[in-house]
Coordinates of C-alpha atoms and ligand atoms in Angstrom, one line a residue:
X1 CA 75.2 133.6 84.1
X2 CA 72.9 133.6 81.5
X3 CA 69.7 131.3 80.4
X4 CA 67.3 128.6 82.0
X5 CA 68.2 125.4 83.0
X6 CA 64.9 124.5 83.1
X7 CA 64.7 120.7 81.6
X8 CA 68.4 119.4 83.2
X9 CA 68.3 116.3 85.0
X10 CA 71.3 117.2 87.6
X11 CA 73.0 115.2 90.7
X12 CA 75.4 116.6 92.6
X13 CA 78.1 115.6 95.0
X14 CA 79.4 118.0 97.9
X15 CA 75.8 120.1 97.9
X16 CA 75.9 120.7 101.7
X17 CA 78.7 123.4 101.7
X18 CA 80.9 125.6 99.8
X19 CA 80.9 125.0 95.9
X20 CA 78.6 122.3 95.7
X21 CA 75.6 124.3 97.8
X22 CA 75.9 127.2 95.3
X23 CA 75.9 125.3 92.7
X24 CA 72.9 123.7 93.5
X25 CA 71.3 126.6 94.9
X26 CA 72.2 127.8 91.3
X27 CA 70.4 125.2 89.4
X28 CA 67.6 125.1 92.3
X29 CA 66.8 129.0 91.3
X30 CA 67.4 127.7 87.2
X31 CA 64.6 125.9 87.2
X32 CA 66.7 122.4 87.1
X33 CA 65.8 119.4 88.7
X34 CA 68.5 118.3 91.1
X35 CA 69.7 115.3 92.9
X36 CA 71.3 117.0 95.4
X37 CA 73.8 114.7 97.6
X38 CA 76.6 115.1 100.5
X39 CA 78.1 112.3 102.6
X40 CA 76.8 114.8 105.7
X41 CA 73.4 114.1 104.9
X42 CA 72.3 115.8 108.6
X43 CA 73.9 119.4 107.0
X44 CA 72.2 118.8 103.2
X45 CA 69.1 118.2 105.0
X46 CA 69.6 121.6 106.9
X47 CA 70.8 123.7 103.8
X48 CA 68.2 122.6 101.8
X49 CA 65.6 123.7 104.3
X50 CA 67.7 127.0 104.7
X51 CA 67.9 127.8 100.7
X52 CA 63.9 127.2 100.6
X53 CA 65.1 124.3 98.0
X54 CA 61.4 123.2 96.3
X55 CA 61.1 119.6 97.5
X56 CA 60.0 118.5 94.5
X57 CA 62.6 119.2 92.3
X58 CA 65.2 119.5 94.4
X59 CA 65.7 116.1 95.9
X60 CA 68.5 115.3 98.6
X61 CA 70.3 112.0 99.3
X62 CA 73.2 110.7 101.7
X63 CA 75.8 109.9 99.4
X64 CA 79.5 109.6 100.6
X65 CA 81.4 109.0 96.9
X66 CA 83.9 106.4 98.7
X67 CA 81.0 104.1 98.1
X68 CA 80.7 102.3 95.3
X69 CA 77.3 100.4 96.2
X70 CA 76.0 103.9 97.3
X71 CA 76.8 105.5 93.9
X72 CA 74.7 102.6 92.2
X73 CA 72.1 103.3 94.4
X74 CA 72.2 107.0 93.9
X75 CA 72.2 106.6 90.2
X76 CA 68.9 104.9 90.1
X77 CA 67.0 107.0 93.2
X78 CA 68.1 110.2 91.0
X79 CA 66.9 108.7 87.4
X80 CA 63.7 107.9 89.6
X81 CA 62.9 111.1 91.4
X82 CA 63.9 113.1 88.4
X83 CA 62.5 110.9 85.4
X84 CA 66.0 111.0 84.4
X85 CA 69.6 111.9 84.5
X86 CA 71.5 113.8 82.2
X87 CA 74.5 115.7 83.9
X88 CA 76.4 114.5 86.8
X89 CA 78.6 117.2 88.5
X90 CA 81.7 116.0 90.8
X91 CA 82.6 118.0 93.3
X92 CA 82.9 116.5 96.5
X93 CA 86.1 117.0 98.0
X94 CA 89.1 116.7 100.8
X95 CA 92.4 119.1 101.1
X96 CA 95.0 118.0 104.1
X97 CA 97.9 120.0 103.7
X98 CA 101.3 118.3 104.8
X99 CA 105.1 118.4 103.8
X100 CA 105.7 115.4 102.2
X101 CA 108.2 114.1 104.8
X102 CA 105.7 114.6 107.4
X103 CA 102.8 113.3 105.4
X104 CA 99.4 111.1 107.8
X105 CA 99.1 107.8 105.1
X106 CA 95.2 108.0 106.1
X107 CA 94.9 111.8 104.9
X108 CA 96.8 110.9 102.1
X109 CA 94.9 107.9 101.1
X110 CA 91.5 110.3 102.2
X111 CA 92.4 113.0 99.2
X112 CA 93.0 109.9 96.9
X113 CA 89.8 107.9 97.7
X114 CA 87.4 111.0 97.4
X115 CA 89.0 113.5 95.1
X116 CA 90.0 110.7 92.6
X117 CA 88.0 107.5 93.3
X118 CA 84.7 109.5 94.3
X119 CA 84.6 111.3 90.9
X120 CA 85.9 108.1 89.2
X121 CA 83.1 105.9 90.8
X122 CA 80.6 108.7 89.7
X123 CA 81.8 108.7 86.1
X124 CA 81.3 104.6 86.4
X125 CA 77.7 105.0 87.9
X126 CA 76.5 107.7 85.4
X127 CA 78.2 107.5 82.2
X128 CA 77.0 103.9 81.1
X129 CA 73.4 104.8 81.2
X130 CA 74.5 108.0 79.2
X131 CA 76.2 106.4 76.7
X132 CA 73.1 104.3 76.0
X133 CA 70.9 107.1 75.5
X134 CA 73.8 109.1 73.6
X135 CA 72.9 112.2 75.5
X136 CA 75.2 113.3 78.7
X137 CA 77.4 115.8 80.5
X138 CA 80.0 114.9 83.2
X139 CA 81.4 118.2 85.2
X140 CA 84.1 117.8 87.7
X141 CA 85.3 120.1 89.7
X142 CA 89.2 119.8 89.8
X143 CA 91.6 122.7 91.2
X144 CA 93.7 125.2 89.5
X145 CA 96.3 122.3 91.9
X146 CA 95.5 120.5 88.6
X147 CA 97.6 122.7 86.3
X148 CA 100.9 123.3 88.5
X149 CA 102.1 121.1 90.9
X150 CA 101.6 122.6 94.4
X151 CA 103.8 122.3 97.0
X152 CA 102.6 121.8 100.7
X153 CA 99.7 120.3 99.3
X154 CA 101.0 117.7 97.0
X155 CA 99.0 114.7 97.3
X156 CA 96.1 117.3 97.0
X157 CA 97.7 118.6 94.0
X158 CA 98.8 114.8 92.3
X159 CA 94.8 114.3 92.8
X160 CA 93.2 117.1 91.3
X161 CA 96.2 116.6 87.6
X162 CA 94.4 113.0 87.8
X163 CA 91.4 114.2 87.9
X164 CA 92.0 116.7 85.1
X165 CA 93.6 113.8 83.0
X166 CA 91.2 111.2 83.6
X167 CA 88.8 114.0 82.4
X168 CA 90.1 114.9 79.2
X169 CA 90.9 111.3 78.2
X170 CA 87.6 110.5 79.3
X171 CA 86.1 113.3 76.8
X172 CA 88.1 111.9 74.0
X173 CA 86.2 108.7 74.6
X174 CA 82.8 109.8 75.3
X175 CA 82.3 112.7 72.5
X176 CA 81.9 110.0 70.1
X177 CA 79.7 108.2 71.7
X178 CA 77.1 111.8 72.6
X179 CA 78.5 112.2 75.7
X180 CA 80.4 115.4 76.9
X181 CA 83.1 116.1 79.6
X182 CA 84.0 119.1 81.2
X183 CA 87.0 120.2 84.0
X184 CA 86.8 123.3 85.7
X185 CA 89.9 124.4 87.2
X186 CA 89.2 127.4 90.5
X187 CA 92.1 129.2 91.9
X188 CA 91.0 129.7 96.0
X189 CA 87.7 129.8 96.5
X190 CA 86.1 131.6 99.7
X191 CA 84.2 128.2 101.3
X192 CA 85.0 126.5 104.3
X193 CA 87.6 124.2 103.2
X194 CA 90.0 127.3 102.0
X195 CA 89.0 129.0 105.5
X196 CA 90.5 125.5 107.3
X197 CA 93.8 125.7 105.4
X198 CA 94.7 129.1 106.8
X199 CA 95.8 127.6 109.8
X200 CA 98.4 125.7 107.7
X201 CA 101.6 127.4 106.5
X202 CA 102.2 124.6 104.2
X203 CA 99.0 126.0 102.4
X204 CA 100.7 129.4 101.9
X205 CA 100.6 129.2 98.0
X206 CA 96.8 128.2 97.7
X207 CA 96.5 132.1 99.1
X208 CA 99.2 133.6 96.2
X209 CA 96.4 135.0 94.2
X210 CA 95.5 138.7 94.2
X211 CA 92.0 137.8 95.9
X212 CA 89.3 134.8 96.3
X213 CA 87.1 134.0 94.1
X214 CA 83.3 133.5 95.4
X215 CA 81.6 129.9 95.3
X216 CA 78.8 132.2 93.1
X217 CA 82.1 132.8 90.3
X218 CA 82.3 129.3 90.2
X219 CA 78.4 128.3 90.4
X220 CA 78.0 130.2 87.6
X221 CA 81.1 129.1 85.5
X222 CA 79.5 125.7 86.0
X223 CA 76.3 126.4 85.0
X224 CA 77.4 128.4 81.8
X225 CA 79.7 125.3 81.1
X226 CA 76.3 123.1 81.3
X227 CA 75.0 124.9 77.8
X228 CA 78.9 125.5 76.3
X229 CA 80.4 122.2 76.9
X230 CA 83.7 123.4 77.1
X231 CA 86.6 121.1 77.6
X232 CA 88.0 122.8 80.7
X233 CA 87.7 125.9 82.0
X234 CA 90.6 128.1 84.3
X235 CA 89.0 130.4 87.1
X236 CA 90.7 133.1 86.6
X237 CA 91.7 131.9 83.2
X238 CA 94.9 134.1 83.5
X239 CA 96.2 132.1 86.9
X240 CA 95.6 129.1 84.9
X241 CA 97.8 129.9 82.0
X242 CA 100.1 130.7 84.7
X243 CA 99.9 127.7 86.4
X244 CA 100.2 126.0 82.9
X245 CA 103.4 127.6 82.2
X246 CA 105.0 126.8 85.6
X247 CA 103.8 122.9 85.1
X248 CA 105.8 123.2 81.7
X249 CA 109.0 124.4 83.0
X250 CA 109.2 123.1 86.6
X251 CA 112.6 123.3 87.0
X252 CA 112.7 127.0 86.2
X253 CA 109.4 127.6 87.8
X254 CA 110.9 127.5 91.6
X255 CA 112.1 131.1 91.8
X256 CA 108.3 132.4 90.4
X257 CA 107.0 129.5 93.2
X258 CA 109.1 131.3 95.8
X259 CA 107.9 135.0 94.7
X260 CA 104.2 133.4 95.3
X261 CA 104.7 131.1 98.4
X262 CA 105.8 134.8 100.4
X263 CA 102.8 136.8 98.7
X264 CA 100.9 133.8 100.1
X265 CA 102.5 133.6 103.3
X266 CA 101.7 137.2 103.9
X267 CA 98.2 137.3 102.6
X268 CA 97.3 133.6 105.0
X269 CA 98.7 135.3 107.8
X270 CA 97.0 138.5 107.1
X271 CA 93.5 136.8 106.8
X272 CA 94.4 134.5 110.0
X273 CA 95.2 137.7 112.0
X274 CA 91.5 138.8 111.2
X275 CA 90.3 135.8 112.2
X276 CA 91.8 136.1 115.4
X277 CA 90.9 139.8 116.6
X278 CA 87.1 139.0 115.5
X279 CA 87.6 136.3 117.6
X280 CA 89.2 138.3 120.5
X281 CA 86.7 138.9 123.1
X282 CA 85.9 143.1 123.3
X283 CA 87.5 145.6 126.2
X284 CA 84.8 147.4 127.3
Ligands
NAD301 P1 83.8 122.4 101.4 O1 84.6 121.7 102.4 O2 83.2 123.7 101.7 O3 82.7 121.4 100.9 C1 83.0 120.1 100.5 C2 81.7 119.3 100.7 O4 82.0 117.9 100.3 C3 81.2 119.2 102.1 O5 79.8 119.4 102.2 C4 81.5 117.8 102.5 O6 80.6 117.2 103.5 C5 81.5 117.0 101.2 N1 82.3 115.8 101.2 C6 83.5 115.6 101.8 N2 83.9 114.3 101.7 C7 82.8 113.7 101.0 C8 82.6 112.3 100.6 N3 83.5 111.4 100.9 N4 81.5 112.1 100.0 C9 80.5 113.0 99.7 N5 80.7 114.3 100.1 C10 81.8 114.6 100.8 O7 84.8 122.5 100.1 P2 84.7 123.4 98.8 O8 85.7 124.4 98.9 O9 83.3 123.8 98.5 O10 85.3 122.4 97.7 C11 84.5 121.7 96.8 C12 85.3 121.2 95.6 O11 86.0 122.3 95.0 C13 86.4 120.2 96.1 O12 86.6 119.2 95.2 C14 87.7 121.1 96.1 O13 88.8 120.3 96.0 C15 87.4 122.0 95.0 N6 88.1 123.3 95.0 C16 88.0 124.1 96.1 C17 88.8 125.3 96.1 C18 88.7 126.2 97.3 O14 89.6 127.0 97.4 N7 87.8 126.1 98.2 C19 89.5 125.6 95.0 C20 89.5 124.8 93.9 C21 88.8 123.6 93.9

C-alpha cells in the first residue's frame, strides 16, 4: 500500500470484524477520517477501543444497512462529524450456505436484504450528495462469487453478480456526473465469516483456492483502489480470470467445478480437522 489518505472523508459498513475492521484500521493508521459503522454497534465500540482508533477522527455509529431511515441518518451524522463525505465503502455482509433444494427463505431473503439492498440503500444515501458536489467514490466489496456462479452458495453467489452489475452500470452513470465506482472481487478471505463456512460441505468450493488471502491483502487493495479508481479489481486477479472464464462457458465449466469442489473438500476438511484437535482438550 502506498501513500496518505490523509484528507478522505470515509464511512464504512461491516467495521466491527473481518474486512471491514482492517480496512478501517487501514485508513485509521492513513490518516483518514472515518465513519466507522457495524449493525453490532456493542463489538465496533469494542474494536475501536482495541485498535486505539483516535476518537476524533475515527468516529463509530450503529448502522445495520437493512435500514433505510438509518442510512439517511448515517449519511448526515458522517458529513457532520467529518465536515464531509467523499467515499462510501460497502462491505457489510451475510454468507448461509445451502443446496438449493434445501434452501431457509429467511437466510435467503437475509443474503438478499444486506449484501444487495444494504449496498444499494448506501449508494442511495451517499451518491446524491456526491453527485451535487461532482466529487465521489463508491467502493463495494463484492466476492470473487461475483464472477462464477458458485454452487452450494448460490443465493450468496446471485447476490454478490448483482452487486458487481449494479456497480458497473452504476459507474457508467456516475463518471459523468464526477463520481467514481469501484468493485473489488476477494477469493476466501481468512475472517470470521470464511472460518463459519467450514462447518458447511456445501461451502467446499469457497476453499478451492491454493491459500487465503488476509483481510490486510484486501485492506490494502481497497485503499490503493481509493487513489486508482479502478473499475474492479480480482483478488488474486488470476482466480478471477478464472472464475471469468468458467462464468462464460458454464456448461463446459462443470468438469473444472468438480476438479475444484474435491481440492476444496479436502482443504475444508483439512482446516476443520485443525480446528478440532486445537480444540481437543490435552492428555497429560
Ligand atoms: P465478517 O463476518 O467477518 O464481518 C462482517 C461484518 O458485517 C460483521 O461485523 C457484521 O456485524 C457486519 N454485518 C452483518 N450484517 C450487517 C448488517 N445488516 N448491517 C451492518 N453490518 C452488518 O465477514 P467478512 O469476511 O469480513 O466479510 C466482509 C465482506 O466481504 C462481505 O460482504 C463478504 O461477502 C465479503 N467477502 C468475504 C470473503 C471471505 O472469504 N471472508 C470473500 C469475498 C468477499
Amino acid at each position: 500500500m502506498g501513500g496518505t489518505h490523509v484528507g478522505f472523508k470515509v464511512l464504512v459498513t461491516g467495521s466491527a470484524s473481518g474486512i471491514g475492521l482492517a480496512i478501517t484500521d487501514r485508513l485509521a493508521k492513513a490518516g483518514a477520517a472515518v465513519f466507522a459503522t457495524d449493525a453490532d454497534g456493542e463489538a465496533l465500540r469494542a474494536v475501536a477501543e482495541d485498535h486505539g482508533w483516535p476518537g476524533d477522527r475515527v468516529h463509530t455509529a450503529e448502522l445495520d444497512v437493512r435500514e433505510s431511515s438509518r442510512w439517511d441518518a448515517a449519511q448526515k451524522a458522517a458529513i457532520g462529524a467529518m465536515d464531509g463525505l467523499d467515499t462510501l465503502i460497502n462491505v457489510a455482509g451475510v454468507i448461509h450456505p445451502a443446496w438449493i433444494h434445501e434452501l431457509d427463505l429467511e437466510q435467503a431473503q437475509l443474503q438478499v436484504d444486506v449484501n444487495l439492498m444494504g449496498v444499494l440503500r448506501g449508494m442511495r444515501a451517499t451518491t446524491a450528495g456526491f453527485v451535487e458536489r461532482r466529487r465521489g467514490h463508491v467502493i463495494n466489496v463484492a466476492s470473487m462469487a461475483a464472477l462464477a456462479p458458485i454452487e452450494g452458495i448460490a443465493v450468496y453467489s446471485a447476490t454478490k453478480y448483482a452487486v458487481r452489475s449494479l456497480s458497473l452500470a452504476a459507474s457508467n452513470e456516475l463518471r459523468r456526473k464526477g463520481v467514481a465506482v469501484t468493485v473489488i472481487c476477494p477469493d476466501a478471505v481468512r475472517t470470521p465469516m470464511l472460518d463459519r463456512q467450514e462447518a458447511f460441505e456445501q461451502a467446499d468450493l469457497v476453499f478451492s483456492g491454493s491459500r487465503e488471502l488476509s483481510p490486510q491483502e484486501v485492506a490494502d487493495a481497497v485503499l490503493d483502489a481509493m487513489h486508482d479508481r479502478p473499475l474492479e479489481v480480482y483478488l488474486p486477479r488470476h482466480r478471477g480470470w478464472l472464475a471469468r472464464l468458467a462464468d462464460l462457458f458454464p456448461a463446459s465449466a462443470t468438469t473444472i467445478s468438480d476438479l475444484a469442489r474435491r481440492r476444496g473438500h479436502r482443504r475444508r476438511t483439512e482446516l476443520l480437522d485443525r480446528v478440532a484437535s486445537v480444540a481437543k482438550p490435552q492428555k497429560r
